[in-house]
Each structure stands twice: as structure tokens, then as C-alpha cells.
Short mmCIF file of C-alpha atoms and ligand atoms in Angstrom, two decimals:
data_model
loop_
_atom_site.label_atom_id
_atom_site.label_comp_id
_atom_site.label_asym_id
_atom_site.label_seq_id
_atom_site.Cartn_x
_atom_site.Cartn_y
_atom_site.Cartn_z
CA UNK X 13 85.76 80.27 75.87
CA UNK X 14 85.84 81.34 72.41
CA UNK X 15 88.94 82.08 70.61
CA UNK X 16 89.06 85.89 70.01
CA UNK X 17 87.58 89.50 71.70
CA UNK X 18 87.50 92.98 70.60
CA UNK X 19 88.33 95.99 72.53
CA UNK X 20 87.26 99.53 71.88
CA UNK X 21 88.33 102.28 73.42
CA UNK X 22 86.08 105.16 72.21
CA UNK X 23 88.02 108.41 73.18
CA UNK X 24 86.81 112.03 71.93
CA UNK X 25 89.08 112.46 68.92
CA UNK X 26 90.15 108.33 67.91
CA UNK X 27 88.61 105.33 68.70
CA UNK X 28 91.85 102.72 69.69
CA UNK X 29 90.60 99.17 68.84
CA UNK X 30 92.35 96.02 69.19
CA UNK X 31 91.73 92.44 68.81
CA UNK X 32 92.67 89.75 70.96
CA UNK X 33 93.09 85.65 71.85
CA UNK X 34 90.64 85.41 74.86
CA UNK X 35 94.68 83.86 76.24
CA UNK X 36 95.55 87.57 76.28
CA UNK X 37 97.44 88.23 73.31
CA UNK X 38 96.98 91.32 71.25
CA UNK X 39 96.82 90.43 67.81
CA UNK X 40 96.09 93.78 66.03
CA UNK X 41 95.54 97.13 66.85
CA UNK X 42 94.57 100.28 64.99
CA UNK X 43 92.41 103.67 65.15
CA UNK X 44 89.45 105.14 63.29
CA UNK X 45 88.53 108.51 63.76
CA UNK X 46 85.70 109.36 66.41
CA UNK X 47 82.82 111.03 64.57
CA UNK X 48 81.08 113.24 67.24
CA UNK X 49 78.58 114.98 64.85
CA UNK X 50 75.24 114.66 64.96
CA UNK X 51 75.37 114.02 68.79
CA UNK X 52 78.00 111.05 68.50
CA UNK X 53 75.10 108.87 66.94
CA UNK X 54 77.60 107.72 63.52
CA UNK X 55 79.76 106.48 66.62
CA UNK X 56 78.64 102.98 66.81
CA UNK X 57 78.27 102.57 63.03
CA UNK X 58 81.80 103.42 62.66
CA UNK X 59 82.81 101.28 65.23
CA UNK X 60 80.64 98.14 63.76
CA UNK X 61 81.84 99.06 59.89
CA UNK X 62 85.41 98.70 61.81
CA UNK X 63 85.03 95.25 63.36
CA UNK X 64 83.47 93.66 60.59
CA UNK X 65 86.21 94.91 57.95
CA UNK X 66 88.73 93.42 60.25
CA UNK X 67 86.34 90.37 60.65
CA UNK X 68 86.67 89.86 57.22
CA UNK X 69 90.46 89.85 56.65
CA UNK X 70 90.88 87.64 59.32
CA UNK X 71 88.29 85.65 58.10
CA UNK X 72 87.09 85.69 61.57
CA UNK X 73 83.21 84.50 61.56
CA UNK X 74 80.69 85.92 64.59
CA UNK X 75 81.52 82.32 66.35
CA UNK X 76 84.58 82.99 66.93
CA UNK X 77 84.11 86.11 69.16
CA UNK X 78 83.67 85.71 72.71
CA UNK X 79 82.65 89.50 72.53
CA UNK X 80 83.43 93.28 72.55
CA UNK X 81 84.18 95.08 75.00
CA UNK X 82 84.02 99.15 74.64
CA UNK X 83 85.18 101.52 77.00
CA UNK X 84 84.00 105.49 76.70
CA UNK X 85 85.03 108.66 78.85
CA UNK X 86 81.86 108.58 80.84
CA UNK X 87 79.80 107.34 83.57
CA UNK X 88 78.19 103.87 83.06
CA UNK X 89 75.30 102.79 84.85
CA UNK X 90 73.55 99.04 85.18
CA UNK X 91 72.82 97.21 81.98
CA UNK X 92 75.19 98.77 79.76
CA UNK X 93 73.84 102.05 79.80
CA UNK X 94 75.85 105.06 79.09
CA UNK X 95 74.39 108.14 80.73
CA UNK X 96 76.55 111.31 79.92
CA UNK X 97 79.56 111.14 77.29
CA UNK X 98 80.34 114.86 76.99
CA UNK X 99 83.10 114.54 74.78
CA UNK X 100 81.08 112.36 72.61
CA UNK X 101 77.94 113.87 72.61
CA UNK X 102 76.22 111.29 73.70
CA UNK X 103 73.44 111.35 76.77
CA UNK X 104 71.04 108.01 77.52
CA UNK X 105 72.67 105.65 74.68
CA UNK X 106 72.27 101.78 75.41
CA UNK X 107 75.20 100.84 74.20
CA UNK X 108 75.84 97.32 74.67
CA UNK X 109 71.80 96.77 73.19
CA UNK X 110 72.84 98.93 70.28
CA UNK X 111 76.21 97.76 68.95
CA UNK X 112 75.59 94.02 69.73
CA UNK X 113 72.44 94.21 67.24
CA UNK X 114 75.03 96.05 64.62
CA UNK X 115 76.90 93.30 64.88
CA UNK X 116 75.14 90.14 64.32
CA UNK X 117 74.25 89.65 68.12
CA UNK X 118 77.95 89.29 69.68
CA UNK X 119 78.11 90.01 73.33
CA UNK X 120 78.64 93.84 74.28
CA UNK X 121 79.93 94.87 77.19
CA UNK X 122 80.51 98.34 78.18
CA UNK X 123 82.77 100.38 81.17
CA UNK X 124 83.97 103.88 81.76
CA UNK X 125 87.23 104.29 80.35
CA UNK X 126 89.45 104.81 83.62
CA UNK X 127 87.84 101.77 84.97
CA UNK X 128 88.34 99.20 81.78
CA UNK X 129 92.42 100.92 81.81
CA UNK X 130 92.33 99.63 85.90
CA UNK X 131 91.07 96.23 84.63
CA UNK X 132 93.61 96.14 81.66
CA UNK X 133 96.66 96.09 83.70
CA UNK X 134 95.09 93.56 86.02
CA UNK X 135 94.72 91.11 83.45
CA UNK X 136 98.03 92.09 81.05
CA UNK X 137 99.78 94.58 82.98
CA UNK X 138 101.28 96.14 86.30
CA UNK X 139 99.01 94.42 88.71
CA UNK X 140 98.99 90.79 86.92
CA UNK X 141 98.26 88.34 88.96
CA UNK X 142 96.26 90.55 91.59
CA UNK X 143 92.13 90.76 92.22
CA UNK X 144 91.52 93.80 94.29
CA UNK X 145 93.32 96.39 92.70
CA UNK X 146 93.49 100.31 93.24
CA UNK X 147 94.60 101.79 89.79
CA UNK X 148 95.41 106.06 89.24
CA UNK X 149 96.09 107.79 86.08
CA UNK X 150 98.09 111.00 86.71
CA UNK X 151 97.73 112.82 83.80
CA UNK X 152 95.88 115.97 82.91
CA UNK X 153 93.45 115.25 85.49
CA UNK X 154 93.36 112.29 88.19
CA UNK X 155 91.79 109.15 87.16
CA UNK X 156 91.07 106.24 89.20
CA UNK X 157 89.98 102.78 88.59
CA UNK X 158 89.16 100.15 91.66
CA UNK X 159 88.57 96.37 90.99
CA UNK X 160 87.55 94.68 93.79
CA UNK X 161 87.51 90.58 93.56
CA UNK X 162 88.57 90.96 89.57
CA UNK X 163 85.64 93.10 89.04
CA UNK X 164 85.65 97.22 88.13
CA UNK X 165 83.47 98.92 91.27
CA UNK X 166 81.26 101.32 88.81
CA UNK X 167 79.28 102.29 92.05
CA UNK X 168 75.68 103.24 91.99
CA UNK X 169 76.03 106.55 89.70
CA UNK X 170 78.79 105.38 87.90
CA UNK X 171 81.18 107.34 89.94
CA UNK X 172 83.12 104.37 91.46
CA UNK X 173 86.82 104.71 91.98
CA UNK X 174 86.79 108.71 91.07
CA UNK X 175 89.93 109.34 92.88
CA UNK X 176 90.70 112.63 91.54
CA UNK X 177 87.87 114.19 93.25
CA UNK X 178 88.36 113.45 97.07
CA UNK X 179 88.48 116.57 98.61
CA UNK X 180 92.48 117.63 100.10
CA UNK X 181 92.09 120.76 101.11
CA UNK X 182 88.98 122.38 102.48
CA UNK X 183 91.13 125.43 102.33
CA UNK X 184 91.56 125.50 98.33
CA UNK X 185 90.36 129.07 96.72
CA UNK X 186 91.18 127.54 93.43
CA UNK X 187 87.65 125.25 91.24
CA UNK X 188 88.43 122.74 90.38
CA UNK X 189 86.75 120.93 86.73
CA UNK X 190 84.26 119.06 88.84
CA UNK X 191 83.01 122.63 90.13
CA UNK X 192 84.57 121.54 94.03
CA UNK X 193 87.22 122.71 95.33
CA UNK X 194 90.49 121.20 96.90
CA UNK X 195 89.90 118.30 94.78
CA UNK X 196 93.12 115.66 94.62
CA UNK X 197 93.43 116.27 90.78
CA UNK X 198 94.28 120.09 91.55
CA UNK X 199 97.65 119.00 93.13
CA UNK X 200 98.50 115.26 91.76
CA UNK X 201 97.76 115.80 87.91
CA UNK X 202 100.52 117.22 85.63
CA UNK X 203 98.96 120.40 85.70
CA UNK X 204 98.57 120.04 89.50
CA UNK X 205 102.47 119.73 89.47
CA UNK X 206 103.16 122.58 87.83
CA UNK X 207 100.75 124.61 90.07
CA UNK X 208 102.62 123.67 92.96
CA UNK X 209 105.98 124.52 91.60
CA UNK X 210 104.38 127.97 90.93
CA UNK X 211 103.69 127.81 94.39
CA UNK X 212 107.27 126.81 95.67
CA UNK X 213 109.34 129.14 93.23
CA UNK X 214 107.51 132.21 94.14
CA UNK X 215 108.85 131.00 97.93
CA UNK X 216 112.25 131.90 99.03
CA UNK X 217 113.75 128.87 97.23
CA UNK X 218 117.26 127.21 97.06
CA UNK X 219 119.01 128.17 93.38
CA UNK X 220 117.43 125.53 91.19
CA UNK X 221 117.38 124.98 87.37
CA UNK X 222 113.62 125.73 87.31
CA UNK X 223 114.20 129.21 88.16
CA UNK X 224 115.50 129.78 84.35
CA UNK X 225 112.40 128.00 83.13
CA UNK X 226 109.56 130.04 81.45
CA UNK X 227 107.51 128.01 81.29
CA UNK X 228 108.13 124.65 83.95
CA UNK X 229 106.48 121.06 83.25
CA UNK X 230 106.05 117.97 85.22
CA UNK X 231 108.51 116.94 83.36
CA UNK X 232 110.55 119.57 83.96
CA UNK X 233 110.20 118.86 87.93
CA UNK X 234 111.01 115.47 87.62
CA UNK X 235 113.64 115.61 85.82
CA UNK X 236 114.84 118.01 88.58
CA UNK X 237 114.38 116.07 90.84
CA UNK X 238 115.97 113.10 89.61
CA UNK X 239 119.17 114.92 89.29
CA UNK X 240 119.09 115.83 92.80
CA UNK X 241 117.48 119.73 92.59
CA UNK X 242 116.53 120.78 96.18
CA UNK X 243 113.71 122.55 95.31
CA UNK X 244 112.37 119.91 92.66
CA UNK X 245 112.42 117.97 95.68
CA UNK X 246 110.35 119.86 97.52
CA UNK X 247 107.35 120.27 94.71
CA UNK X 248 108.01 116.34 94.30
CA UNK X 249 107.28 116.09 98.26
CA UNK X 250 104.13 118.32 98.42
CA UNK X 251 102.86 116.02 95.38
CA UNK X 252 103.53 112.75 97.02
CA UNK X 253 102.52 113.75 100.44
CA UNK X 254 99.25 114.64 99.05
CA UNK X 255 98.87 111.89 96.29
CA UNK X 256 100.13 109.69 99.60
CA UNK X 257 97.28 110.90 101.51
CA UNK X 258 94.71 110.79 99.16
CA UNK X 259 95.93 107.07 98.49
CA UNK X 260 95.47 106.22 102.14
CA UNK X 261 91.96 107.33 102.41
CA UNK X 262 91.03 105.36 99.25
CA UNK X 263 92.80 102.25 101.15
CA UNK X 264 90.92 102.58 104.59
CA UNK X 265 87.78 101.91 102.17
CA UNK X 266 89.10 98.84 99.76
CA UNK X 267 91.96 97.49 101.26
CA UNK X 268 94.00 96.53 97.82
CA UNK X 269 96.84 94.45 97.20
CA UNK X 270 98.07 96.69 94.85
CA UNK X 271 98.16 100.16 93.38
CA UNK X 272 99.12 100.52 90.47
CA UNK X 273 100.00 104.48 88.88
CA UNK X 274 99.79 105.17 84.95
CA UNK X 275 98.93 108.19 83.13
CA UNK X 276 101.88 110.44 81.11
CA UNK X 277 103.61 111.32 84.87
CA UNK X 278 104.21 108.11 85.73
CA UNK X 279 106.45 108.38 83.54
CA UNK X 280 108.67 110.13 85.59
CA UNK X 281 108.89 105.82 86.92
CA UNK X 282 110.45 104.26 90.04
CA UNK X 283 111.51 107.73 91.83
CA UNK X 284 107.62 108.96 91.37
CA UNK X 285 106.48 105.47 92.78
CA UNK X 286 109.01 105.62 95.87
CA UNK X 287 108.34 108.67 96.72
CA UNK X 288 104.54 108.29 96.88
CA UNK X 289 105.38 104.79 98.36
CA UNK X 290 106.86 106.50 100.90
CA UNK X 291 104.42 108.91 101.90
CA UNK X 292 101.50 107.12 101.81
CA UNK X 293 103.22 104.41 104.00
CA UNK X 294 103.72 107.59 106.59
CA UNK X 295 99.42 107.67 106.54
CA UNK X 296 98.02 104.37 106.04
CA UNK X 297 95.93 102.59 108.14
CA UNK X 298 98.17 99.87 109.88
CA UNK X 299 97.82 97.08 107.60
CA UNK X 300 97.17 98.87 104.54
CA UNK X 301 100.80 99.48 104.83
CA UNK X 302 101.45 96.22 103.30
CA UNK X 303 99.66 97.34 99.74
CA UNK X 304 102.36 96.87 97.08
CA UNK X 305 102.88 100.22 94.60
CA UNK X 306 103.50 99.48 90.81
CA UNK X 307 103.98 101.04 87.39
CA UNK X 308 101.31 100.65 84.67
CA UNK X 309 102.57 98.89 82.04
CA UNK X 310 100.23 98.94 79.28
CA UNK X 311 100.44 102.83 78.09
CA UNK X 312 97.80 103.27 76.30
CA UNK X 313 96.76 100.47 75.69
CA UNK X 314 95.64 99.47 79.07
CA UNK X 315 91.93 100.41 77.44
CA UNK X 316 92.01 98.54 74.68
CA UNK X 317 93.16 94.97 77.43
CA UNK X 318 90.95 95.85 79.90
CA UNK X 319 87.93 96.24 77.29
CA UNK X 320 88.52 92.48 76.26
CA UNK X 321 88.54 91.82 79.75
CA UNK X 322 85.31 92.93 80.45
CA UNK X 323 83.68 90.26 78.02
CA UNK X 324 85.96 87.45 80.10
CA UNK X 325 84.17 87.65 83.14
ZN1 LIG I 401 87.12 117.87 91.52
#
């Protein structure tokens, strides 16, 4: 194993890169601006002019690197290929072919961005220690990330581990961004949240300080909550029952050790987790039970780790 490894995680407006010791240990980190003009095709330039600046300084020579490891918000296919980056503009770019010969033939290895974050806390974060791993990202949408054996499942299509999108409710009137309806994302993301608190508050409702709210959050809810609101509690309870459920499907199918919730409301921390904890032990399939629930760790960074992972295997 060679001493250091890149990660890049290309996101529509920045590009977060960091470099690491193949032990784990992030060294640097910093941002560049993601150039998406000219159908995203200055991208990879950018990215390369990056990596060798910081090459440079180090005085890090191409030896060194046991690779790079870039993670973008679309689906990846076999062989590196990226298919469809909308916010990127990019559509058919070999990725790994193309920035490895920018940069001197290092290894390239590339992964869709909610599955390199899943494989980032598994190696540095909430679910160290653990190979089959069931990672979501609650934030504006639902994310999801599944490792299976210490590897990311990309699936066939690239649509491995999309959470968000199992269907909840048949019932839904509501379309959801995928074009389905009833979707997970439509009740478990932050903007899920605050549709069901719509929901409850136009209910006959106990008093609660989210009546004086103009505009409520997810925050907002659980912040409620934590302080014991009533009705909080119930808009926490339809979440978790359905983020429970959802959860317990997902477990029938890869039987993790762990699952392991990120994105900006997981911030709301260990009341979140026990109350999804708790409702998805009321569904699970007998043994599935057993699954352990933890807190991402990583923030944002998760990306950046599980990138570097991805040239480890
Ligand atoms: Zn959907």
C-alpha cells in the first residue's frame, strides 16, 4: 500500500477534495469551484490542475499515490463510467479513463456520491468497524448508500441503495422528484418533515409552539419535540414510523449490521435515532431486529473518506 490517496467529491457548485495516509488520516482538505460550463467538460481539468498543485507543495511524486478516488451526484455504471450527472452536465463521461491519463496514470476510481458518503463512515466514521452497512442521508431528499461485505452495491443501473425512492404510500396524490409518487423521500427528508407538520397542524392539534410559527422547519419540529411538545411528537412519530418502515423493507433484502443516518436532520441526534430505532424495531423481520442504529460522524466529509476508500479495496 502506498502512502497517500486523494478524494474528490465533485458536487454541483464546489468540488471538496482531501488528501489522505492510505492509514486513514486526513491530511488536507480544501474546495475549488465546480465549473459546469461547456457541459461540465473543464471539470476534470480543474480537478487534475488541483491535485497536482497540491502534489507539488507536498512534494508528493505520482509514486506515492495509491490513487483517487472521485465521487459525483450521479449514477455510475461498470468500468468507471458515469452515465447522467445532471447537475454537472455531464452524460457518457469515462471518468476514471479520463482523469487517470490527466494525471500521469494514477489509479481512478469512481462512485455515486451517496454511495462513496456510505463507504466513508464505514472506514472513518459511524459504522467503523462494520462490513455490511445500510447508510441514509436525510436531508433535502433521501439518500441511501448500502455496502455489502465492505463493498458499495451500485446495482446494475447504478441505482443501488436508492432508499428514498421505495414507494410508502400507494395512496400519495403528491410527485414526487423522481416523477413516482409516495416515494420515502416525500415524508423522511427535511422537507418531508415539514410537509407532515403541515399535515398535523391543520388537524385538531394540542396547543404547541409551532402553531406561532410562519414558517416551521425540521428544525423547528425537533426542537419541539425535544422539549417535550405533544404535537412535535406526533409529526416526529409519523416520520419515524415511516422512515422505520421503509428501513425494515431495505433490511428484509441486506440484512446489515448497522445503519447508520447522516444528512443535516440527523442532526436533530440521539432522540431522531431512538425514535426511528424504535419504530423500525416494531416492523423488522425477526432477526433484523438485532441491526444496530448510529449517527454519521463524518458531516460532510464522509465523501471526501469514502472516495479514498474506494482506491483501498
Ligand atoms: Zn421518488
Amino acid at each position: 500500500m502506498r502512502k497517500y490517496g486523494f478524494g474528490v467529491d465533485v458536487g454541483g457548485t464546489t468540488c471538496k477534495i482531501g488528501l489522505f495516509e492510505t492509514t486513514g488520516e486526513l491530511l488536507d482538505k480544501w474546495e475549488i469551484p465546480t465549473d459546469t460550463s461547456d457541459s461540465g467538460s473543464h471539470i476534470l481539468d480543474d480537478v487534475a490542475a488541483a491535485l497536482k498543485k497540491k502534489m507539488a507543495e507536498k512534494s508528493i511524486s505520482a509514486e506515492d499515490i495509491q490513487g483517487i478516488g472521485i465521487g459525483v451526484p450521479g449514477s455510475v455504471r461498470g468500468s468507471g463510467f458515469v452515465n447522467v450527472c445532471v447537475n454537472l452536465g455531464w452524460k457518457n463521461v469515462p471518468v476514471e479513463e479520463e482523469l487517470s491519463a490527466k494525471m500521469d496514470g494514477i489509479t481512478v476510481k469512481v462512485g455515486n456520491d451517496a454511495n462513496v458518503a456510505a463507504l466513508g463512515e464505514m472506514w472513518q466514521g459511524g459504522a467503523k468497524g462494520y462490513k455490511d452497512v445500510v447508510m441514509v442521508t436525510l436531508g433535502t431528499g433521501v439518500g441511501g448508500g448500502i455496502i455489502i461485505g465492505g463493498k458499495i452495491l451500485a446495482g446494475a443501473h447504478g441505482a443501488g441503495g436508492e432508499i428514498g425512492h421505495i414507494t410508502m404510500n400507494p395512496h400519495e396524490t403528491d410527485v414526487c422528484g423522481c416523477g413516482r409518487k409516495g416515494c420515502l423521500e416525500q415524508y423522511s427528508s427535511a422537507t418531508g418533515v415539514v410537509r407532515l407538520a403541515k399535515q398535523v397542524l391543520a388537524e385538531k392539534h394540542e396547543a404547541s409552539v409551532l402553531d406561532d410559527r410562519t414558517e416551521v422547519t425540521a428544525k423547528d419540529v425537533f426542537d419541539a419535540y425535544k422539549d417535550g411538545d405533544s404535537t412535535a411528537a406526533k409529526i416526529v412519530g409519523k416520520f419515524a414510523a415511516l422512515l422505520g418502515r421503509g428501513l425494515s423493507v431495505v433490511t428484509c433484502v441486506v440484512d446489515p449490521e448497522i445503519i447508520v443516518i447522516g444528512g443535516g436532520v440527523s442532526k436533530a441526534g440521539q432522540p431522531l435515532l431512538d425514535a426511528v430505532q424504535k419504530a423500525y424495531e416494531k416492523e423488522a423481520f425477526s432477526v433484523c431486529k438485532e441491526a444496530k442504529f448510529a449517527l454519521a460522524t463524518l458531516g460532510n466529509d464522509a465523501g471526501i473518506y469514502g472516495c479514498v476508500q474506494l482506491v483501498l479495496e
